[in-house]
PDB file of C-alpha atoms in Angstrom:
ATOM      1  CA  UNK A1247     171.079 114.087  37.268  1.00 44.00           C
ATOM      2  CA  UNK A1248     169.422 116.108  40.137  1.00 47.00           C
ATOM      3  CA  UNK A1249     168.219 113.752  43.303  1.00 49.00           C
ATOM      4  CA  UNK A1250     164.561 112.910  43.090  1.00 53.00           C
ATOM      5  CA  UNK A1251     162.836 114.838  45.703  1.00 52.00           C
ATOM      6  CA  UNK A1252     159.751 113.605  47.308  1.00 51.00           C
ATOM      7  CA  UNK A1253     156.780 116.406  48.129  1.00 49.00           C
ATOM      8  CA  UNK A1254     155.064 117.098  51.313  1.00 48.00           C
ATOM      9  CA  UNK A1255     151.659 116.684  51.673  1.00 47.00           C
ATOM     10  CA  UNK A1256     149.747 119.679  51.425  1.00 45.00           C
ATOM     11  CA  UNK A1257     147.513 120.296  55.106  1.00 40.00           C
ATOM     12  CA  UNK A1258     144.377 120.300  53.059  1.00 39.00           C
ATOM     13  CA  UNK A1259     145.523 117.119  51.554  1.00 43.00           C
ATOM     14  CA  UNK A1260     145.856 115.280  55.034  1.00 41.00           C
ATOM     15  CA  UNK A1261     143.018 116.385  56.279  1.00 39.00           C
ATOM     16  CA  UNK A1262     141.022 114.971  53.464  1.00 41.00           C
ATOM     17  CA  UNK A1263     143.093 111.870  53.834  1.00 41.00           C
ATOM     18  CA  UNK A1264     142.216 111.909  58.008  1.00 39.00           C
ATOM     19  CA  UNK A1265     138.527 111.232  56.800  1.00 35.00           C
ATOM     20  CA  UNK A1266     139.031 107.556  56.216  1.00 33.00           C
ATOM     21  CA  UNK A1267     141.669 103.488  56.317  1.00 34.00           C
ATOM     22  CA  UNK A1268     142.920 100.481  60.260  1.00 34.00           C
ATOM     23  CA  UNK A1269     145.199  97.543  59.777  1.00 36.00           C
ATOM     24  CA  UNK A1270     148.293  97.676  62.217  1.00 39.00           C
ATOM     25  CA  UNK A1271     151.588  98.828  60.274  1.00 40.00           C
ATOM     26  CA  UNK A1272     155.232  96.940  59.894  1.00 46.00           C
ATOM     27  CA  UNK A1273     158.488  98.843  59.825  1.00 51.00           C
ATOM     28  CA  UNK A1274     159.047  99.346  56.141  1.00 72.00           C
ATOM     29  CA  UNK A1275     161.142  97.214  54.384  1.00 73.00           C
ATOM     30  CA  UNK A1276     162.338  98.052  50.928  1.00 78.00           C
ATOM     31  CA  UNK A1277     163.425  94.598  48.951  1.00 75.00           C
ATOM     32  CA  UNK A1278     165.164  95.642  45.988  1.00 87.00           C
ATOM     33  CA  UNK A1279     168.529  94.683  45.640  1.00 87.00           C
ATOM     34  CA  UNK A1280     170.936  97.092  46.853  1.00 91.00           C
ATOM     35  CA  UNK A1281     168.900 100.127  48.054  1.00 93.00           C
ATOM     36  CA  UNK A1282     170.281 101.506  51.605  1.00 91.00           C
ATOM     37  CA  UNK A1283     168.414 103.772  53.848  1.00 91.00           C
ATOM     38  CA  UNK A1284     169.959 107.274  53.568  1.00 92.00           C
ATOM     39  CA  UNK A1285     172.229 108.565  55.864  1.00 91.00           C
ATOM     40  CA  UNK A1286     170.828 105.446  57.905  1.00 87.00           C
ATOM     41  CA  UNK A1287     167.437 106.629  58.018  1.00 88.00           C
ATOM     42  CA  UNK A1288     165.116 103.531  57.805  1.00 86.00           C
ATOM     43  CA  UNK A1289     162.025 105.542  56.909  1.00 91.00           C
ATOM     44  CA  UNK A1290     164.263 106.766  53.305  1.00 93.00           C
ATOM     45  CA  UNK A1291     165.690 104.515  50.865  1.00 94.00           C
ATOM     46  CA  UNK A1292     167.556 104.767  47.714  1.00 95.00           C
ATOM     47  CA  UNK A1293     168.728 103.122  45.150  1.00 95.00           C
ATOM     48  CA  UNK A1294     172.675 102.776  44.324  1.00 94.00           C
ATOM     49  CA  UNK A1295     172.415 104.989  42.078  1.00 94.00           C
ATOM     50  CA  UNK A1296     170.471 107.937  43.318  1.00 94.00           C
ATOM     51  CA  UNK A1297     167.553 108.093  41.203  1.00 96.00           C
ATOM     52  CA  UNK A1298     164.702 106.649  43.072  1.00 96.00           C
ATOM     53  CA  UNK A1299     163.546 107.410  46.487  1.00 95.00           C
ATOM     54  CA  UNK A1300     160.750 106.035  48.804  1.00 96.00           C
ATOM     55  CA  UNK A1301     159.962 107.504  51.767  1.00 95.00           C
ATOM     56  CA  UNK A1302     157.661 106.285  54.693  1.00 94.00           C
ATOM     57  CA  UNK A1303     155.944 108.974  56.591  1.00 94.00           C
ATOM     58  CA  UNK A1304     153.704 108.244  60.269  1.00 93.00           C
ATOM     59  CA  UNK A1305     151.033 111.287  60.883  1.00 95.00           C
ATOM     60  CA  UNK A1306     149.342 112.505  63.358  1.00 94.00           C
ATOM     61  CA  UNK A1307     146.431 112.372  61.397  1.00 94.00           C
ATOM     62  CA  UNK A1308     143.407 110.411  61.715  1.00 93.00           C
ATOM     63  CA  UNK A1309     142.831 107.990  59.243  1.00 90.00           C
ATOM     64  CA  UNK A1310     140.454 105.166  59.964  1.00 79.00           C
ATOM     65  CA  UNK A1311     139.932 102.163  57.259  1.00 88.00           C
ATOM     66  CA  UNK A1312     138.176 101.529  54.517  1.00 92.00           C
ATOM     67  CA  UNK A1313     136.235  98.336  55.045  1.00 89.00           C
ATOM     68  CA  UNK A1314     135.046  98.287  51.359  1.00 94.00           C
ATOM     69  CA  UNK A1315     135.819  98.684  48.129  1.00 95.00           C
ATOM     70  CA  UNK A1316     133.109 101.209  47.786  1.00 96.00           C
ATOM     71  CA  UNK A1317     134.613 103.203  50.592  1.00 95.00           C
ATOM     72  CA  UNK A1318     137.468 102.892  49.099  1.00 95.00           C
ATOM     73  CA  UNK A1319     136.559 103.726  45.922  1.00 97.00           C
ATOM     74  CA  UNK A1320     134.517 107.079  47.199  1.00 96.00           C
ATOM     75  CA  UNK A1321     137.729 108.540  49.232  1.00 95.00           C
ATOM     76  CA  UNK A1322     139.976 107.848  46.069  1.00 96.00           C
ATOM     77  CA  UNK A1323     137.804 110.384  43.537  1.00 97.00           C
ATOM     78  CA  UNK A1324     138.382 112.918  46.769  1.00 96.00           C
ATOM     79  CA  UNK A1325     141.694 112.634  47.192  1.00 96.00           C
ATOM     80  CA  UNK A1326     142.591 112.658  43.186  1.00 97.00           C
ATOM     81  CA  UNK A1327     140.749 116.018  43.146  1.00 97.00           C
ATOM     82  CA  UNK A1328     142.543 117.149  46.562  1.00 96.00           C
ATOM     83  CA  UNK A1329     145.770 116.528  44.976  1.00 96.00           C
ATOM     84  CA  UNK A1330     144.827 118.464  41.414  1.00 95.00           C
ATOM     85  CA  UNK A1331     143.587 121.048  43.403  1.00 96.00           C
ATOM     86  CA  UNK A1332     146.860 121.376  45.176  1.00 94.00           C
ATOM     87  CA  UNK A1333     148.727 121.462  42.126  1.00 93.00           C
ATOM     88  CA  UNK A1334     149.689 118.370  40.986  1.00 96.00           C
ATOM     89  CA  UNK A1335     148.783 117.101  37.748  1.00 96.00           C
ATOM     90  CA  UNK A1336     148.039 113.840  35.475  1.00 97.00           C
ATOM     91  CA  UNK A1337     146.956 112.838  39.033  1.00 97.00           C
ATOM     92  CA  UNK A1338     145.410 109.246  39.256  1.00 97.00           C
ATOM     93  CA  UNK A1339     143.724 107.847  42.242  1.00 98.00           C
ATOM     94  CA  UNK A1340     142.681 104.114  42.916  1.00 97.00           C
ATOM     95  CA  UNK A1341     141.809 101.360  45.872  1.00 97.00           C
ATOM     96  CA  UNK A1342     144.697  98.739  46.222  1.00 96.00           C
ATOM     97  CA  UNK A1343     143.480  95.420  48.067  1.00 94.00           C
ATOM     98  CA  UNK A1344     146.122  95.196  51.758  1.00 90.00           C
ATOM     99  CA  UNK A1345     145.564  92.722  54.665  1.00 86.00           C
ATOM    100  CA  UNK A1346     143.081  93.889  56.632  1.00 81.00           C
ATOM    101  CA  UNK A1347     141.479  96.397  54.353  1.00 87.00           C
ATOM    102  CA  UNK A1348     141.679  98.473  51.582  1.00 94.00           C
ATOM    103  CA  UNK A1349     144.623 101.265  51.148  1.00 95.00           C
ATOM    104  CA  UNK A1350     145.063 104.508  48.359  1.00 97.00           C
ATOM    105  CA  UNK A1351     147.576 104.300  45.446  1.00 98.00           C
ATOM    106  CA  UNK A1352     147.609 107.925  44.029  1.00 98.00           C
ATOM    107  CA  UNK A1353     150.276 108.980  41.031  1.00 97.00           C
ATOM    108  CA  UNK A1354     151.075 112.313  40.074  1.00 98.00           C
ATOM    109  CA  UNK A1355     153.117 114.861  38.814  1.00 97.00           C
ATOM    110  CA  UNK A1356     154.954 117.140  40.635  1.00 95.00           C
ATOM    111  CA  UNK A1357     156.737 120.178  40.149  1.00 94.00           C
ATOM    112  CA  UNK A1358     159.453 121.184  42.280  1.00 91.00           C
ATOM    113  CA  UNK A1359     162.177 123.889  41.183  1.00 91.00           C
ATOM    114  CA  UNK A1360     161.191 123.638  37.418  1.00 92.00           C
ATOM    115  CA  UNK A1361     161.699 119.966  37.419  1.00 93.00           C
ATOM    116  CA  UNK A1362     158.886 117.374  37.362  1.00 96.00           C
ATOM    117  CA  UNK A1363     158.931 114.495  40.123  1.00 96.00           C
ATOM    118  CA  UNK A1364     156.670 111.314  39.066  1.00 97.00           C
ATOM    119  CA  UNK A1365     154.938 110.079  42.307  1.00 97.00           C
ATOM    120  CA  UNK A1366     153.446 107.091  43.597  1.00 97.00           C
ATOM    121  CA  UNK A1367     151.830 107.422  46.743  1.00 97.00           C
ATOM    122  CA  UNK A1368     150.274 104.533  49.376  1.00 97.00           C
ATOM    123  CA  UNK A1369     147.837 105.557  51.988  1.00 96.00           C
ATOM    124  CA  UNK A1370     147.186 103.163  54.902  1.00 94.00           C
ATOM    125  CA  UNK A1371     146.246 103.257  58.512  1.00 91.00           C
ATOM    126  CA  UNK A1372     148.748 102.710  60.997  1.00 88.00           C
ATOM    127  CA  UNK A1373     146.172 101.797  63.765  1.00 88.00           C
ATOM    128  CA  UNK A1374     143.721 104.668  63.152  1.00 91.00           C
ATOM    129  CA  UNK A1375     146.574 106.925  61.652  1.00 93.00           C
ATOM    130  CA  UNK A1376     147.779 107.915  58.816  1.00 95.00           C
ATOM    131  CA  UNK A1377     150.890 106.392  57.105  1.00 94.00           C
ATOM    132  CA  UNK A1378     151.943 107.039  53.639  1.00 96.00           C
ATOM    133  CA  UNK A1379     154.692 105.511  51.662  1.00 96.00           C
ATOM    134  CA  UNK A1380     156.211 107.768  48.848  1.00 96.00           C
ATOM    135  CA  UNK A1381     157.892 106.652  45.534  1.00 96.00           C
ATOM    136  CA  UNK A1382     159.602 109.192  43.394  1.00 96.00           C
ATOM    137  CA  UNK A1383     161.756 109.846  40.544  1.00 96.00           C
ATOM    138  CA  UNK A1384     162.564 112.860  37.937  1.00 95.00           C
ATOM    139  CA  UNK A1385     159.442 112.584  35.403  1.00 94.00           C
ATOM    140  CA  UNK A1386     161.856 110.940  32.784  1.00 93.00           C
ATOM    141  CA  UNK A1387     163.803 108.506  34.768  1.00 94.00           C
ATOM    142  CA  UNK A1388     164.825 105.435  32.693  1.00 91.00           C
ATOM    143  CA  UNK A1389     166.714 103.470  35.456  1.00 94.00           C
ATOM    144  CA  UNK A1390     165.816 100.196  36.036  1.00 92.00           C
ATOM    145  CA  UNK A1391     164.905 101.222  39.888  1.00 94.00           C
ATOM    146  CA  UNK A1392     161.659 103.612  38.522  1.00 95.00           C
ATOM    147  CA  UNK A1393     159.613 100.130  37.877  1.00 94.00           C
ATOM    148  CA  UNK A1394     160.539  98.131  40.674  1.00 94.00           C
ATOM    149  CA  UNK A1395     160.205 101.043  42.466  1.00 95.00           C
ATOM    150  CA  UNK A1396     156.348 101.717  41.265  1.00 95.00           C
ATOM    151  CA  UNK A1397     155.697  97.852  41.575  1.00 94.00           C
ATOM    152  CA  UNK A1398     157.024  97.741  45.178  1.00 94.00           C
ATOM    153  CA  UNK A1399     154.951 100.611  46.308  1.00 95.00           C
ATOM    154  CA  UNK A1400     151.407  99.336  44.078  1.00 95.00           C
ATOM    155  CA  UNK A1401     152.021  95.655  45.093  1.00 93.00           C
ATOM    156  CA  UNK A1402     154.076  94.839  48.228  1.00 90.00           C
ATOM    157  CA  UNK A1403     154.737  97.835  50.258  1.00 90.00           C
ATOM    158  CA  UNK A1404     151.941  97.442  53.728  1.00 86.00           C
TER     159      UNK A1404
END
């Protein structure tokens, strides 16, 4: 089983992204029973086993908030083509209700090597910047991580 890798944003892709979200951030916290940061890096966590990762990522980039669903809803359709247009595909884009405003849950496929990566991906402002939170596994995965992985990132992660 080959470690899941987890993409980098393509520039076009932030920049798009630096057009809109602006509630202050918390150090990430992954709660799912026994995933470590790697090599003590609190910003990447795995599970024991090695085939989920989630990543957090701070940009410089802009990123102001959403104050509506409409908003919301308008950057979304953008950023779902941004991310087909960069290559990814079965991409999915959608507003996901945080404290203080409304964040960006996009899912795609990516291909990295010859081997697909299934992402989830959270855009929020960190105080006028952007802040993503990554979730990926190999397309296939089956471990029990690849759920509570996707439901930490759609549901909890802020």
């Amino acid at each position: 089983m080959r470690a899941p890798r987890l993409p980098r944003l393509p520039l076009a892709t932030l920049a798009l992204a630096g057009t809109l979200l602006a509630a202050p951030a918390r150090a990430l916290v992954v709660p799912l029973t026994g995933w470590t940061p790697v090599n003590g890096n609190a910003n990447l966590w795995t599970d024991p086993q090695g085939a989920c990762l989630v990543r957090e990522e701070r940009h410089d980039q802009a990123f102001p908030a959403f104050n509506t669903l409409e908003e919301a809803r308008q950057f979304a359709l953008r950023l779902q083509n941004a991310l087909g247009r960069g290559g990814a595909s079965e991409v999915t884009a959608q507003p996901v209700d945080r404290p203080g405003g409304w964040g960006i849950l996009a899912a795609y496929t990516h291909d990295e090597g010859g081997v697909l990566y299934r992402i989830s991906q959270l855009y929020l402002s960190d105080e006028g910047r952007l802040r993503t939170i990554t979730a990926s596994s190999a397309q296939y995965e089956a471990s029990p991580c690849v759920n509570d992985m996707r439901s930490f990132v759609r549901y909890v992660a802020n």
